[in-house]
mmCIF file of C-alpha atoms and ligand atoms in Angstrom:
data_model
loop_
_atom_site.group_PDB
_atom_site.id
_atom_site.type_symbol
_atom_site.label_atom_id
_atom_site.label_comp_id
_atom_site.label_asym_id
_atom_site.label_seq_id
_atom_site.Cartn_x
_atom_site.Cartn_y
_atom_site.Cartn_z
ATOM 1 C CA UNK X 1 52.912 -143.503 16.423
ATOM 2 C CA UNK X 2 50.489 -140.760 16.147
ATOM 3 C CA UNK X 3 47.982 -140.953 19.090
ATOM 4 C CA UNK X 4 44.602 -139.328 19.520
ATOM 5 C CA UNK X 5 42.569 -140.307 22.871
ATOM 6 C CA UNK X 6 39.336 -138.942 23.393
ATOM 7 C CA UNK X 7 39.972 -135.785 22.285
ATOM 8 C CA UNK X 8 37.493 -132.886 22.273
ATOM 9 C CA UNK X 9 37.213 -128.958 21.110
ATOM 10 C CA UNK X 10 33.826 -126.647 21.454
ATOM 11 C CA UNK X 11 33.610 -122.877 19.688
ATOM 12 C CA UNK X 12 30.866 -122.028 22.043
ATOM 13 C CA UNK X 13 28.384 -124.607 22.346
ATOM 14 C CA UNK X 14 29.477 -125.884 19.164
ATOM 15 C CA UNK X 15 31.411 -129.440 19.729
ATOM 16 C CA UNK X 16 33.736 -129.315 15.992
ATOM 17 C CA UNK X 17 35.250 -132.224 17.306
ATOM 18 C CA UNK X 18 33.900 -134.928 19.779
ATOM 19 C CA UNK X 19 35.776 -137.210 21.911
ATOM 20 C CA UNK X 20 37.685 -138.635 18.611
ATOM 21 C CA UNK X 21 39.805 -141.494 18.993
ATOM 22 C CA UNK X 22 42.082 -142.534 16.307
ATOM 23 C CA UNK X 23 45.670 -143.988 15.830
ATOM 24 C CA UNK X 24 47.491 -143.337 12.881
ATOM 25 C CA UNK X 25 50.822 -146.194 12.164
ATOM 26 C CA UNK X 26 53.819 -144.889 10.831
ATOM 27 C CA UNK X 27 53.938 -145.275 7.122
ATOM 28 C CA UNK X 28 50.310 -145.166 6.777
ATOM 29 C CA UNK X 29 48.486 -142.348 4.090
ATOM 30 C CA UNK X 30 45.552 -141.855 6.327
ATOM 31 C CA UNK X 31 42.299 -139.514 4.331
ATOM 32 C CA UNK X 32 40.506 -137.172 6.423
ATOM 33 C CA UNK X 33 36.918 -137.527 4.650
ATOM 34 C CA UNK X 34 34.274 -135.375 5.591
ATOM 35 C CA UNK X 35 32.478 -132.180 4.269
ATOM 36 C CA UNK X 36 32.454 -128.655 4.964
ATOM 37 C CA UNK X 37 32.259 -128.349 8.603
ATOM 38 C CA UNK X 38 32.925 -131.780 10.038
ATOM 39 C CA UNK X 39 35.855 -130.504 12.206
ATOM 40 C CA UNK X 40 38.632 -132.008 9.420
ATOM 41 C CA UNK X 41 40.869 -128.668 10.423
ATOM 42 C CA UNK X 42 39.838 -128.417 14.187
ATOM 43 C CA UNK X 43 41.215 -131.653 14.401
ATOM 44 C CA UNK X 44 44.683 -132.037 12.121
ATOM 45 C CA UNK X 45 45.248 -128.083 13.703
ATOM 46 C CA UNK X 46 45.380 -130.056 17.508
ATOM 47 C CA UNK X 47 48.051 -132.699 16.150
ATOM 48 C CA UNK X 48 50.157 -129.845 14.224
ATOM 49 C CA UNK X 49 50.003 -128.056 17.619
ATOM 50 C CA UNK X 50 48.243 -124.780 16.090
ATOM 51 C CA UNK X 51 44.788 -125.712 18.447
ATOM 52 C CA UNK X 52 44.727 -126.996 21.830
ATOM 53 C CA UNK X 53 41.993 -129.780 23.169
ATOM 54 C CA UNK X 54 39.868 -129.170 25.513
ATOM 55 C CA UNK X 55 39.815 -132.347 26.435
ATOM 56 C CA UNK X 56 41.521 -135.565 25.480
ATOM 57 C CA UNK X 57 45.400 -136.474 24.958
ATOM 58 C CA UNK X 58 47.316 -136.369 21.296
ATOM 59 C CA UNK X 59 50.666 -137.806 21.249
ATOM 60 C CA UNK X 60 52.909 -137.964 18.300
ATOM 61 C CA UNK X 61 56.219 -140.205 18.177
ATOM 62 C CA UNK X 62 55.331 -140.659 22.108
ATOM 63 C CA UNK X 63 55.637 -137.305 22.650
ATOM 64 C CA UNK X 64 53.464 -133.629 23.739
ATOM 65 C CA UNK X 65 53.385 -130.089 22.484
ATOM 66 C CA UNK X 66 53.062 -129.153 25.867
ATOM 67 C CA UNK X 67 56.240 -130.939 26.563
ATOM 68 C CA UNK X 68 57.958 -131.491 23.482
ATOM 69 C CA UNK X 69 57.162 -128.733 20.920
ATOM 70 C CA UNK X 70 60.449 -128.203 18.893
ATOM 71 C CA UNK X 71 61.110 -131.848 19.270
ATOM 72 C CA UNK X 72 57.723 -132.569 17.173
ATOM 73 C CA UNK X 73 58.262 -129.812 15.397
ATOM 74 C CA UNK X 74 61.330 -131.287 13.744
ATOM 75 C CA UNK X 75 59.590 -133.930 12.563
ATOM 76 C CA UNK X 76 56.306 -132.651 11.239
ATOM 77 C CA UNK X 77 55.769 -131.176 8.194
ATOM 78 C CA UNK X 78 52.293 -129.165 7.305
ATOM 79 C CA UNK X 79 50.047 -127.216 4.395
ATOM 80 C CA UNK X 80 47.331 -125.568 6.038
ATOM 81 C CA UNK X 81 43.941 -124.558 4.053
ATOM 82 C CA UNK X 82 45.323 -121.618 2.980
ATOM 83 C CA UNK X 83 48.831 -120.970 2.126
ATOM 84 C CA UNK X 84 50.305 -117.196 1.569
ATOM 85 C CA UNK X 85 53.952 -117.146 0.448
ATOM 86 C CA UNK X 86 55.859 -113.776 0.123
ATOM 87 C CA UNK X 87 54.311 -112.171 -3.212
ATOM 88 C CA UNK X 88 58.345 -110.604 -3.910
ATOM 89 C CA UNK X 89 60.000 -114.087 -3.602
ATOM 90 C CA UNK X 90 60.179 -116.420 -6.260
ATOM 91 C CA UNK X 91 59.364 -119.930 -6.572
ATOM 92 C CA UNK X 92 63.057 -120.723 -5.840
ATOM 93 C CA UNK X 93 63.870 -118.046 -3.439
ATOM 94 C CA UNK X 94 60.997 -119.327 -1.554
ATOM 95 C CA UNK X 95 62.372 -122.530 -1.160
ATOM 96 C CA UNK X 96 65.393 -121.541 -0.070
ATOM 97 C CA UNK X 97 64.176 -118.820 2.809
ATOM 98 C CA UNK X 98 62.378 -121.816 4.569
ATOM 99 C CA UNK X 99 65.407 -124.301 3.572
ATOM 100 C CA UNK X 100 67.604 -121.839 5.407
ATOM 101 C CA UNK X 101 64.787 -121.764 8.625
ATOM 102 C CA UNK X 102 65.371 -125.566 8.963
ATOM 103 C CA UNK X 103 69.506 -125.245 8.463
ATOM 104 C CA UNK X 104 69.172 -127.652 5.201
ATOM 105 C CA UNK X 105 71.864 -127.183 2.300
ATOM 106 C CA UNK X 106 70.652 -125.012 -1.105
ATOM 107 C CA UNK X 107 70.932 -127.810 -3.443
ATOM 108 C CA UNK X 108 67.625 -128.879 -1.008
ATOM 109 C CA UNK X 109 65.885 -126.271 -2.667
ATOM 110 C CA UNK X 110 66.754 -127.611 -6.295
ATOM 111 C CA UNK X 111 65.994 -131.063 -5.830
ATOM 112 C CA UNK X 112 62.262 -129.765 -4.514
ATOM 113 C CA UNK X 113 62.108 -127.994 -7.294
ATOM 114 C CA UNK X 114 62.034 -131.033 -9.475
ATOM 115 C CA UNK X 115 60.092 -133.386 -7.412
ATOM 116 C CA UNK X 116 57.119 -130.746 -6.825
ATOM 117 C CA UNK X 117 57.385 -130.151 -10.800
ATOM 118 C CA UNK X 118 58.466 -126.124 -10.485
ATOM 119 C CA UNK X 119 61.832 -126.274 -12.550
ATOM 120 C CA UNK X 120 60.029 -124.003 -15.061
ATOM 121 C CA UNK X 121 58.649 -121.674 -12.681
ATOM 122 C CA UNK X 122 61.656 -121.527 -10.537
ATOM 123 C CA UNK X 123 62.298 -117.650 -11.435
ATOM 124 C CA UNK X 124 58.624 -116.648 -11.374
ATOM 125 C CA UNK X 125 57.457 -114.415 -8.382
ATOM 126 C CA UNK X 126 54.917 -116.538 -6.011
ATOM 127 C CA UNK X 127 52.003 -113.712 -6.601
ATOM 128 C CA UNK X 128 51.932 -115.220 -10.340
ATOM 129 C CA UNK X 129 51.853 -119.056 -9.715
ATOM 130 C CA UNK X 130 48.819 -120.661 -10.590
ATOM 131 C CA UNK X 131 46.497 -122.438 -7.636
ATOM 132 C CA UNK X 132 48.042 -125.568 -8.759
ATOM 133 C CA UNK X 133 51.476 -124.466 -8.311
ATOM 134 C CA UNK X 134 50.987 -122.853 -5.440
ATOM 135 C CA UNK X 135 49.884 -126.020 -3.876
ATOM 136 C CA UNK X 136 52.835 -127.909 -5.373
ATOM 137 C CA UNK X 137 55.044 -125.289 -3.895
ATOM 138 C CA UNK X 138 53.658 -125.391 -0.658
ATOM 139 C CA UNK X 139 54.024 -128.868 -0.567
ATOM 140 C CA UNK X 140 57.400 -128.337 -1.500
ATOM 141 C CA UNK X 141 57.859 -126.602 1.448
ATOM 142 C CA UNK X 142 56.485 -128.880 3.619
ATOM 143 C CA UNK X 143 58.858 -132.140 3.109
ATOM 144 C CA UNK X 144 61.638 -130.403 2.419
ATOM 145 C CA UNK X 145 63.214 -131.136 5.613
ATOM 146 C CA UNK X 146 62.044 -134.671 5.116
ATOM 147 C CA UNK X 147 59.386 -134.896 7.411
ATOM 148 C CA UNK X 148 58.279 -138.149 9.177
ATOM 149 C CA UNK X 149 54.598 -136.936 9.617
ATOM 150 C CA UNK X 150 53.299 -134.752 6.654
ATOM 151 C CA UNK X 151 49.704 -132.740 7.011
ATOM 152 C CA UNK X 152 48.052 -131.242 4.067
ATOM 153 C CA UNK X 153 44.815 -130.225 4.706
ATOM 154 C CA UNK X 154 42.987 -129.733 1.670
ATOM 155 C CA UNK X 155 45.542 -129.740 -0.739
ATOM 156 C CA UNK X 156 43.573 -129.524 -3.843
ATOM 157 C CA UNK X 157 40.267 -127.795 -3.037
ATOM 158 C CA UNK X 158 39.541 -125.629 -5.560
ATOM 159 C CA UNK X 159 41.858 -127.164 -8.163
ATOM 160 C CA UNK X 160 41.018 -127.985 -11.810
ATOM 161 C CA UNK X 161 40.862 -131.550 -12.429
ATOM 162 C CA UNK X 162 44.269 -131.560 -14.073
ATOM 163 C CA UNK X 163 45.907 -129.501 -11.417
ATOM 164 C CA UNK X 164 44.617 -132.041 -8.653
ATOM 165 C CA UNK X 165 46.068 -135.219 -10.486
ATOM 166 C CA UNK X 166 49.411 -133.806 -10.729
ATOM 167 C CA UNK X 167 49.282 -132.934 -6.724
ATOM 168 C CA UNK X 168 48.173 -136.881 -6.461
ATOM 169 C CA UNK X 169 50.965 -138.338 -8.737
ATOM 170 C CA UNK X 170 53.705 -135.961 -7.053
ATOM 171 C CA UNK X 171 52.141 -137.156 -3.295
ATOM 172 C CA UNK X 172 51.973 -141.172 -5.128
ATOM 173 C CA UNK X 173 55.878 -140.906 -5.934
ATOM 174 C CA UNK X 174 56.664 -139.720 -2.173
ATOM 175 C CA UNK X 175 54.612 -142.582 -0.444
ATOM 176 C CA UNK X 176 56.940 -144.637 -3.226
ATOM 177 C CA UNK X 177 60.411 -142.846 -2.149
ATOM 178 C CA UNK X 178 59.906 -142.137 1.611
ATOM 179 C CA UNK X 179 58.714 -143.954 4.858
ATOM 180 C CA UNK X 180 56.361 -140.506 5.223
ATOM 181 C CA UNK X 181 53.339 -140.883 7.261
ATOM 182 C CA UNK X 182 50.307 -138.859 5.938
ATOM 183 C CA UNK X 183 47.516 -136.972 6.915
ATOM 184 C CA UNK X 184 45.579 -135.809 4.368
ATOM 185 C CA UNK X 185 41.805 -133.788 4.924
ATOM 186 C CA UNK X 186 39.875 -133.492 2.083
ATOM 187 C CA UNK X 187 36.196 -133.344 0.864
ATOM 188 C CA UNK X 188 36.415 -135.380 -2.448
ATOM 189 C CA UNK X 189 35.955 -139.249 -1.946
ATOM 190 C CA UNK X 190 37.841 -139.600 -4.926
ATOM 191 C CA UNK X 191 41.001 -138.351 -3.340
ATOM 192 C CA UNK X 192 40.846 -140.755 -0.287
ATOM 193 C CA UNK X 193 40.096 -143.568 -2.846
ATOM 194 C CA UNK X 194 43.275 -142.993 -4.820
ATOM 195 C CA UNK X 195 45.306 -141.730 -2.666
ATOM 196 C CA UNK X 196 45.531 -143.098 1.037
ATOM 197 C CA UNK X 197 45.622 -146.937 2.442
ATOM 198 C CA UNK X 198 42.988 -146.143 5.489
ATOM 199 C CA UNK X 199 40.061 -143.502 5.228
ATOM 200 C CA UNK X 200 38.224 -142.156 8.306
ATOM 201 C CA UNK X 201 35.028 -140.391 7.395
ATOM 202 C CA UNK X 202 34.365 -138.014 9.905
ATOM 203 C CA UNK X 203 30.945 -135.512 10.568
ATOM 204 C CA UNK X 204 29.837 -133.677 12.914
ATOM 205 C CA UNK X 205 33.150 -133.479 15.448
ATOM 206 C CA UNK X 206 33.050 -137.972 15.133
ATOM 207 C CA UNK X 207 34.355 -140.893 13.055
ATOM 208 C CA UNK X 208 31.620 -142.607 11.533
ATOM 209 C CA UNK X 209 33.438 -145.424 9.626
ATOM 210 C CA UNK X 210 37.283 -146.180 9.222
ATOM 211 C CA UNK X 211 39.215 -148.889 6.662
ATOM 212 C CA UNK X 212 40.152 -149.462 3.643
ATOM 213 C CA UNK X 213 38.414 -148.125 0.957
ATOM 214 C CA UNK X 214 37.206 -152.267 -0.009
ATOM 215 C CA UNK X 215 36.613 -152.419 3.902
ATOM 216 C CA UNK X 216 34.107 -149.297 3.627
ATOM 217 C CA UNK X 217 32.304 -150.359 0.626
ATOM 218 C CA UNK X 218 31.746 -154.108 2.338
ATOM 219 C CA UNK X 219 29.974 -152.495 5.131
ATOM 220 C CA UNK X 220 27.657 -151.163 2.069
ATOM 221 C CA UNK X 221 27.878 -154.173 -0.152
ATOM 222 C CA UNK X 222 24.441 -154.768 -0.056
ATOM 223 C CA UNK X 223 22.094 -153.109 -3.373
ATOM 224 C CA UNK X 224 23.372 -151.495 -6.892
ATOM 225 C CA UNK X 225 22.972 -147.679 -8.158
ATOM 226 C CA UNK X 226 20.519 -147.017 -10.701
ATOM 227 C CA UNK X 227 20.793 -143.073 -11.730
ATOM 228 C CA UNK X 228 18.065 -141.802 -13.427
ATOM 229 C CA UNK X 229 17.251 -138.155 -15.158
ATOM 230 C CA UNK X 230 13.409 -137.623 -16.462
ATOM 231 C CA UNK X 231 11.698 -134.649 -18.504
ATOM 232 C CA UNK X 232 8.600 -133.335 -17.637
ATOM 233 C CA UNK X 233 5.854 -135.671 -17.431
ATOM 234 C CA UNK X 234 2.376 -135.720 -15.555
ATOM 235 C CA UNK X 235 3.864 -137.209 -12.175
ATOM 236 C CA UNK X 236 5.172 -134.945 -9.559
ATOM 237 C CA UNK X 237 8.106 -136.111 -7.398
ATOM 238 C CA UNK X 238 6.473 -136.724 -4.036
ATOM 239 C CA UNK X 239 4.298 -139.396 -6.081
ATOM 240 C CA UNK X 240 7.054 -140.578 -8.305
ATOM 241 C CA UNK X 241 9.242 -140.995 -4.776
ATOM 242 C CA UNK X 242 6.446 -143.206 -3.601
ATOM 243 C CA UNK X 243 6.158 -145.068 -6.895
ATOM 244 C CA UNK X 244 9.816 -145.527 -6.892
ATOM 245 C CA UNK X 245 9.990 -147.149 -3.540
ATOM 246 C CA UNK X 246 7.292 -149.728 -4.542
ATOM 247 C CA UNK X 247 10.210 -151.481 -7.146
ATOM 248 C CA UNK X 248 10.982 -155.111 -6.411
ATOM 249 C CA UNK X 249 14.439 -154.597 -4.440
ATOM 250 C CA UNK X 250 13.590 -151.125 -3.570
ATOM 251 C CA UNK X 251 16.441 -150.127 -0.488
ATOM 252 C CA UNK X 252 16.714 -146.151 -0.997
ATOM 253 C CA UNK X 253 15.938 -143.476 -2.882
ATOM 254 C CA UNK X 254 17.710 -140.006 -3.456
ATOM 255 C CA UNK X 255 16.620 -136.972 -5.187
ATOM 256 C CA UNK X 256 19.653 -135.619 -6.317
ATOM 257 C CA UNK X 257 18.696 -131.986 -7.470
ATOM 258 C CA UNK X 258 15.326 -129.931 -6.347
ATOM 259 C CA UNK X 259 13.206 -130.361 -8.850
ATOM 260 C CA UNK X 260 10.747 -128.359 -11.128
ATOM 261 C CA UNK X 261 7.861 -130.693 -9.839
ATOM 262 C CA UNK X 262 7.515 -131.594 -13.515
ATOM 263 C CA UNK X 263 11.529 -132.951 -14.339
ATOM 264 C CA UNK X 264 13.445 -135.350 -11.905
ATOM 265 C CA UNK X 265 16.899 -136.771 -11.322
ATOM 266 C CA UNK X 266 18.131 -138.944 -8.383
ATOM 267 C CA UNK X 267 19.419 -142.259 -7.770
ATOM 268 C CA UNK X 268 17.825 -145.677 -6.988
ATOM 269 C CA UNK X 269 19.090 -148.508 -4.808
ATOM 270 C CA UNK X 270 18.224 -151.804 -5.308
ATOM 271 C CA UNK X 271 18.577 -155.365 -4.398
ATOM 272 C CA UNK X 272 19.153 -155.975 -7.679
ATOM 273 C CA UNK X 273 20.087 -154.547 -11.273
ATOM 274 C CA UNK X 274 18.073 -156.747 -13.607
ATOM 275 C CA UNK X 275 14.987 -156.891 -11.488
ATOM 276 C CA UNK X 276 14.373 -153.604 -10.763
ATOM 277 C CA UNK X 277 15.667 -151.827 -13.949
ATOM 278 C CA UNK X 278 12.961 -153.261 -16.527
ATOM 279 C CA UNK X 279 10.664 -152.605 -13.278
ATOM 280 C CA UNK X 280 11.729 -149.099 -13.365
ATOM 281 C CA UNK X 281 11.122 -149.056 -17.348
ATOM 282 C CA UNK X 282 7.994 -150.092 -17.130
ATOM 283 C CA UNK X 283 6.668 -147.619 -13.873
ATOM 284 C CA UNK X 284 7.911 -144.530 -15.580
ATOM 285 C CA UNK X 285 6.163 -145.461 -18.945
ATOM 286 C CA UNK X 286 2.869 -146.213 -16.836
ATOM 287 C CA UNK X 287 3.291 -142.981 -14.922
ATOM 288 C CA UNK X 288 4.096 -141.212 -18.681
ATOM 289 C CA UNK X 289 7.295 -139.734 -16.951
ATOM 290 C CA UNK X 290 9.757 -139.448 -20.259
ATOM 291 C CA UNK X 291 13.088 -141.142 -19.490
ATOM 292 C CA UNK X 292 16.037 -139.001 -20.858
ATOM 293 C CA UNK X 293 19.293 -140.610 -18.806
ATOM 294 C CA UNK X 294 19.650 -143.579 -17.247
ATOM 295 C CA UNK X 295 22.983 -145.720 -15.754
ATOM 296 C CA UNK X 296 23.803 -147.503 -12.945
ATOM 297 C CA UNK X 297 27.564 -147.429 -11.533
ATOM 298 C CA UNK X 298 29.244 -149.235 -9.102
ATOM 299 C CA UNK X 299 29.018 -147.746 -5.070
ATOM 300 C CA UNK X 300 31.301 -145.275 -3.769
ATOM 301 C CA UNK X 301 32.385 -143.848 -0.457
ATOM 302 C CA UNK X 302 29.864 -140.886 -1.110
ATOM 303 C CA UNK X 303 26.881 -143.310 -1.031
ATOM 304 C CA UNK X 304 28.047 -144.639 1.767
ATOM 305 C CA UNK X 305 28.492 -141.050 3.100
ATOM 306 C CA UNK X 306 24.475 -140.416 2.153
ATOM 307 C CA UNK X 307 23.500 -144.046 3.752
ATOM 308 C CA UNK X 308 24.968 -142.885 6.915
ATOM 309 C CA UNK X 309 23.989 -139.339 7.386
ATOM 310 C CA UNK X 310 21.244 -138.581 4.772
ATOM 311 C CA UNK X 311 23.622 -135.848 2.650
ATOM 312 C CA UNK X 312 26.130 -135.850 0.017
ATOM 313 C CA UNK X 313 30.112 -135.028 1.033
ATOM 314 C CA UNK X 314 30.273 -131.939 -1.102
ATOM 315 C CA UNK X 315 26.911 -131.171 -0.195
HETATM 316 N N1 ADP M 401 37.641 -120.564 15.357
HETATM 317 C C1 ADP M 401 36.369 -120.993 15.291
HETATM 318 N N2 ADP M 401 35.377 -120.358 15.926
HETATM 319 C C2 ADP M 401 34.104 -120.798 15.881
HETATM 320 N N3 ADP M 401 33.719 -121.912 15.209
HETATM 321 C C3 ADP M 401 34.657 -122.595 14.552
HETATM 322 C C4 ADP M 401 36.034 -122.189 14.558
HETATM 323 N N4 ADP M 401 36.741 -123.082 13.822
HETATM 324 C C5 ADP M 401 35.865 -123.988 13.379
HETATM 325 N N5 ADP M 401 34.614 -123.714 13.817
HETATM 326 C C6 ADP M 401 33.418 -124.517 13.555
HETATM 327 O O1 ADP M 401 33.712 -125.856 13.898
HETATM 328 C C7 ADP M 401 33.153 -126.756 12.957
HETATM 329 C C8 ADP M 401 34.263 -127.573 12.333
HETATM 330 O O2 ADP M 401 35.057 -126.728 11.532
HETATM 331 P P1 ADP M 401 36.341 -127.224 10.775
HETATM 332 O O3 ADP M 401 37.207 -127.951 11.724
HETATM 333 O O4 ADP M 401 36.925 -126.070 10.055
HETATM 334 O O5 ADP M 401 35.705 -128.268 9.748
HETATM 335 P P2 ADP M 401 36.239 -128.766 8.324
HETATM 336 O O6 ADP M 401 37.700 -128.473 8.251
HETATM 337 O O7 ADP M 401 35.914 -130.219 8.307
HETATM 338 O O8 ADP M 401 35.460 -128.009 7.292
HETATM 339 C C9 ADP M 401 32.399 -125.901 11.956
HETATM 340 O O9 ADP M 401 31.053 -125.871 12.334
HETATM 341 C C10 ADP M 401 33.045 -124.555 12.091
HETATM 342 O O10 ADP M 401 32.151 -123.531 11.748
HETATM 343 MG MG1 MG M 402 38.804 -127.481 6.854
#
């Protein structure tokens, strides 16, 4: 229902986003994963009609923008990156000026109010609403009119931990109550992994894998994450990196933070947990590197993310 063919946009000689191809279902809560940069808002800004492609065709519902523009209109709801709201409005009087743009009764703006979790800030002037409320609120605004296609585009960058799980469990209970399709942009894996049936990882302008999140991690199945942190030992890290890759198992190595040359932490992966962990024991005693952390943990979209491109997703 939502149609992207071989669609392109340059700034300059900079391609954000390169001949993408990608159809979205109706009912489907489809993640935008990608970091800084990969052309997440280039892209959702050509379907919400705010960007035009160079190249390439969108269609949404069957129809254009050129075409069809308060047609799709009707039907789409959006967040963009930023959202400013009228500092002398309240919560409630907010709701209500873009309730009235779209025709829809008050009582609208009431029953928002509770599903977006503002009941208590209903009288309190936007300018004073919290980062996490004013993401609530401008998701408020964005299905009130009930849209079939909602697009938040970062919703909760920059939000405290807390703040983000309360935007998840309010989006959760509207993929329960509504037929909504979704696209959501975001940089944290975690997101995508809790929060949307399909995820397309996108860099550089392309798509470089699409599923489910078990899909994704199959196409990594292979190997197991050892993380390690060391104190400062004899062994600098160019020769512990080459020590490390010797390990029965060895498949990759990643340095996670620069190091002092003296103190290291990065993650190992291996073939194998219980060969290459008492393997790893025994190098960094031999190499008199002192252990202080050590774990392993189960794979995630961001390794996947560093197998594919060599960097991290919030890098
Ligand atoms: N209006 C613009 N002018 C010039 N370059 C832009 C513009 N918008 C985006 N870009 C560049 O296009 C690339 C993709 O940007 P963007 O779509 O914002 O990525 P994301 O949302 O994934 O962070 C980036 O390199 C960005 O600097
Ligand atoms: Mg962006």
């Amino acid at each position: 229902m939502i149609n992207i063919e071989s669609v392109s946009k340059s700034f300059k000689s900079l391609r954000a986003v390169d001949n993408l191809s990608l159809t979205i279902p109706a009912g489907q809560f489809l993640a935008l994963l990608g970091p800084n940069g990969a052309g997440k808002t280039t892209l959702v800004e050509m379907v919400e009609g705010l960007q035009t492609p160079d190249s390439g065709q969108i269609t949404l519902f069957g129809l254009t923008w050129a075409r069809h523009g308060s047609q799709i209109r009707a039907k789409l709801g959006l967040s963009l990156q930023e959202t400013r709201f009228v500092d002398k409005l309240t919560v409630r009087e907010t709701l209500e000026l873009f309730g009235s743009f779209y025709g829809l009764p008050r009582a609208r703006s009431q029953e928002m109010l509770r599903l977006v979790d503002l009941e208590a800030k209903a009288s309190t002037y936007t300018v004073h609403l919290s980062g996490g409320q004013r993401q609530r609120l401008a998701l408020g605004v964005a299905v009130m009119h009930r849209p079939e296609l909602l697009i938040l585009d970062e919703p909760t960058t920059g939000l405290d931990p807390n703040a983000r799980r309360d935007l998840w469990q309010i989006l959760l209970d509207l993929k329960r109550q509504t037929g909504t399709t979704l696209i959501l942009t975001t940089h944290y894996m975690e997101e995508a992994e809790q929060l949307c049936d399909r995820i397309v990882i996108m860099d550089q302008g392309k798509i470089l894998a699409d599923g489910t999140l078990a899909q994704l991690l199959a196409q990594y199945a292979q190997g197991e994450v050892i993380t390690y942190g060391t104190g400062a030992g004899p062994t600098d890290g160019p020769e512990l990196a080459a020590q490390l890759a010797q390990l029965p198992g060895y498949l990759a190595h990643h340095a996670l933070s620069p190091t002092d040359g003296l103190s290291h932490q990065g993650q190992l992966l291996v073939q194998d947990l219980a060969t290459a962990l008492p393997a790893l024991l025994e190098l960094l005693k031999t190499l008199q590197v002192p252990l202080l952390q050590i774990g392993s943990r189960k794979k995630t979209l961001d390794d996947l993310f560093v197998a594919m491109t060599g960097r991290n997703l919030q890098g």
